[in-house]
Amino acid sequence: MVKRYGIFLIGLTFMSFGIVLIIKSALGTSPISSVPYVLSLALPFTVGQFNFVVSSLMFILQPIILHSKFEWVQILQVPMTFIFCAFIDLFMYILSWLHPQAYYQHILVLLIGCVFMGLGVTCQLLGRVVMLPGEGLVNAIATHWKLDFGKIKVIFDWSLVAIAAVISLYYFGTIEGIREGTLVSAFATGMLVKFFMNMLLKIRIKRIDKLRQQCKINKMRTQS
């Protein structure tokens, strides 16, 4: 159990670092953080603070949708989200010096951010502790209405982007925080998670095969 929570916390660290790198690329932010980021541009609060507010609303909706099917262990989403949002603000402070100049530098920072996002999501899946409120709300919708999680996740993410765009137009009269990087991070993160999970599966299979071979060798030695 301790190991699982440790892996999950490592995942939160990687994911928050990845989100901040994507923001610092200045090519748009990831869909899940688009609303908090645009709000942070318009109002005197941090990305992490707005992320916690938005995530809290997502958490509140889950028991409303699921009713008796809501698993109260999921209340751990709240402290985990607090840690996650604190990491975001911490990395925003640490990387305050990072301002890419050339376009290739923007792209490089974006791609590195996507890699960390992918690693973060992979660690969270391996930890199997709780979901963050964004995924938790998607899971609640998919469970209650018996819909495909993956399809609802895509619709949910782009709905957040649309809401962020409306907020941006209201405050600035133009689109801020949503660019080509938003599209890249949306697709690249999913692909990277799949890649990392497949890679870990292959490593696990190799270890199992190695253990089987070792068992056979030990058995032959005992028989001889």
Short mmCIF file of C-alpha atoms in Angstrom, two decimals, residues 37-126:
data_model
loop_
_atom_site.label_atom_id
_atom_site.label_comp_id
_atom_site.label_asym_id
_atom_site.label_seq_id
_atom_site.Cartn_x
_atom_site.Cartn_y
_atom_site.Cartn_z
CA TYR A 37 -4.60 28.75 -16.48
CA VAL A 38 -6.84 31.22 -18.34
CA LEU A 39 -8.46 32.25 -15.05
CA SER A 40 -4.99 32.83 -13.56
CA LEU A 41 -4.20 35.18 -16.45
CA ALA A 42 -7.37 37.16 -15.84
CA LEU A 43 -7.55 37.22 -12.03
CA PRO A 44 -5.00 37.67 -9.19
CA PHE A 45 -4.74 34.01 -8.20
CA THR A 46 -2.29 31.27 -9.18
CA VAL A 47 -2.77 28.36 -11.58
CA GLY A 48 -2.58 25.95 -8.65
CA GLN A 49 -5.19 27.84 -6.63
CA PHE A 50 -7.66 27.92 -9.52
CA ASN A 51 -6.86 24.28 -10.27
CA PHE A 52 -7.89 23.36 -6.74
CA VAL A 53 -11.17 25.32 -7.03
CA VAL A 54 -12.06 23.74 -10.39
CA SER A 55 -11.03 20.27 -9.19
CA SER A 56 -13.13 20.68 -6.03
CA LEU A 57 -16.19 21.42 -8.16
CA MET A 58 -15.45 18.29 -10.21
CA PHE A 59 -15.19 16.25 -7.02
CA ILE A 60 -18.51 17.58 -5.63
CA LEU A 61 -20.29 16.53 -8.83
CA GLN A 62 -19.20 12.88 -8.47
CA PRO A 63 -21.40 11.82 -5.49
CA ILE A 64 -24.26 13.87 -6.98
CA ILE A 65 -24.06 11.80 -10.18
CA LEU A 66 -23.28 8.40 -8.63
CA HIS A 67 -25.45 8.61 -5.48
CA SER A 68 -25.04 5.32 -3.56
CA LYS A 69 -22.50 4.00 -6.07
CA PHE A 70 -19.97 6.63 -5.00
CA GLU A 71 -17.02 5.01 -3.21
CA TRP A 72 -16.09 7.17 -0.25
CA VAL A 73 -12.43 6.17 -0.53
CA GLN A 74 -12.48 8.64 -3.42
CA ILE A 75 -12.59 11.44 -0.85
CA LEU A 76 -8.80 11.02 -0.94
CA GLN A 77 -9.02 12.92 -4.22
CA VAL A 78 -9.20 16.13 -2.15
CA PRO A 79 -5.83 15.89 -0.31
CA MET A 80 -4.18 14.43 -3.42
CA THR A 81 -5.48 17.37 -5.46
CA PHE A 82 -4.18 19.81 -2.84
CA ILE A 83 -0.71 18.26 -3.14
CA PHE A 84 -0.96 18.27 -6.94
CA CYS A 85 -1.94 21.96 -7.05
CA ALA A 86 0.80 22.88 -4.57
CA PHE A 87 3.32 21.14 -6.85
CA ILE A 88 2.04 23.15 -9.83
CA ASP A 89 2.58 26.46 -8.02
CA LEU A 90 5.96 25.28 -6.72
CA PHE A 91 7.18 24.39 -10.21
CA MET A 92 5.75 27.64 -11.62
CA TYR A 93 7.97 29.44 -9.09
CA ILE A 94 11.04 27.27 -9.73
CA LEU A 95 10.72 27.65 -13.51
CA SER A 96 9.86 31.36 -13.44
CA TRP A 97 13.15 32.00 -15.26
CA LEU A 98 12.19 29.80 -18.23
CA HIS A 99 11.17 31.88 -21.25
CA PRO A 100 11.91 30.13 -24.58
CA GLN A 101 12.85 32.50 -27.39
CA ALA A 102 13.14 30.64 -30.71
CA TYR A 103 10.17 28.57 -31.89
CA TYR A 104 12.16 25.32 -31.75
CA GLN A 105 12.82 26.06 -28.06
CA HIS A 106 9.09 26.46 -27.47
CA ILE A 107 8.50 23.10 -29.19
CA LEU A 108 11.28 21.41 -27.20
CA VAL A 109 9.89 22.60 -23.85
CA LEU A 110 6.39 21.51 -24.95
CA LEU A 111 7.54 18.00 -25.90
CA ILE A 112 9.53 17.54 -22.68
CA GLY A 113 6.41 18.63 -20.80
CA CYS A 114 4.35 16.03 -22.66
CA VAL A 115 6.85 13.31 -21.72
CA PHE A 116 6.59 14.22 -18.03
CA MET A 117 2.79 14.35 -18.32
CA GLY A 118 2.83 10.87 -19.86
CA LEU A 119 5.11 9.55 -17.11
CA GLY A 120 2.91 11.15 -14.47
CA VAL A 121 -0.30 9.61 -15.77
CA THR A 122 1.44 6.22 -16.10
CA CYS A 123 2.62 6.34 -12.47
CA GLN A 124 -0.90 7.26 -11.33
CA LEU A 125 -2.32 4.28 -13.22
CA LEU A 126 0.31 1.99 -11.70
#
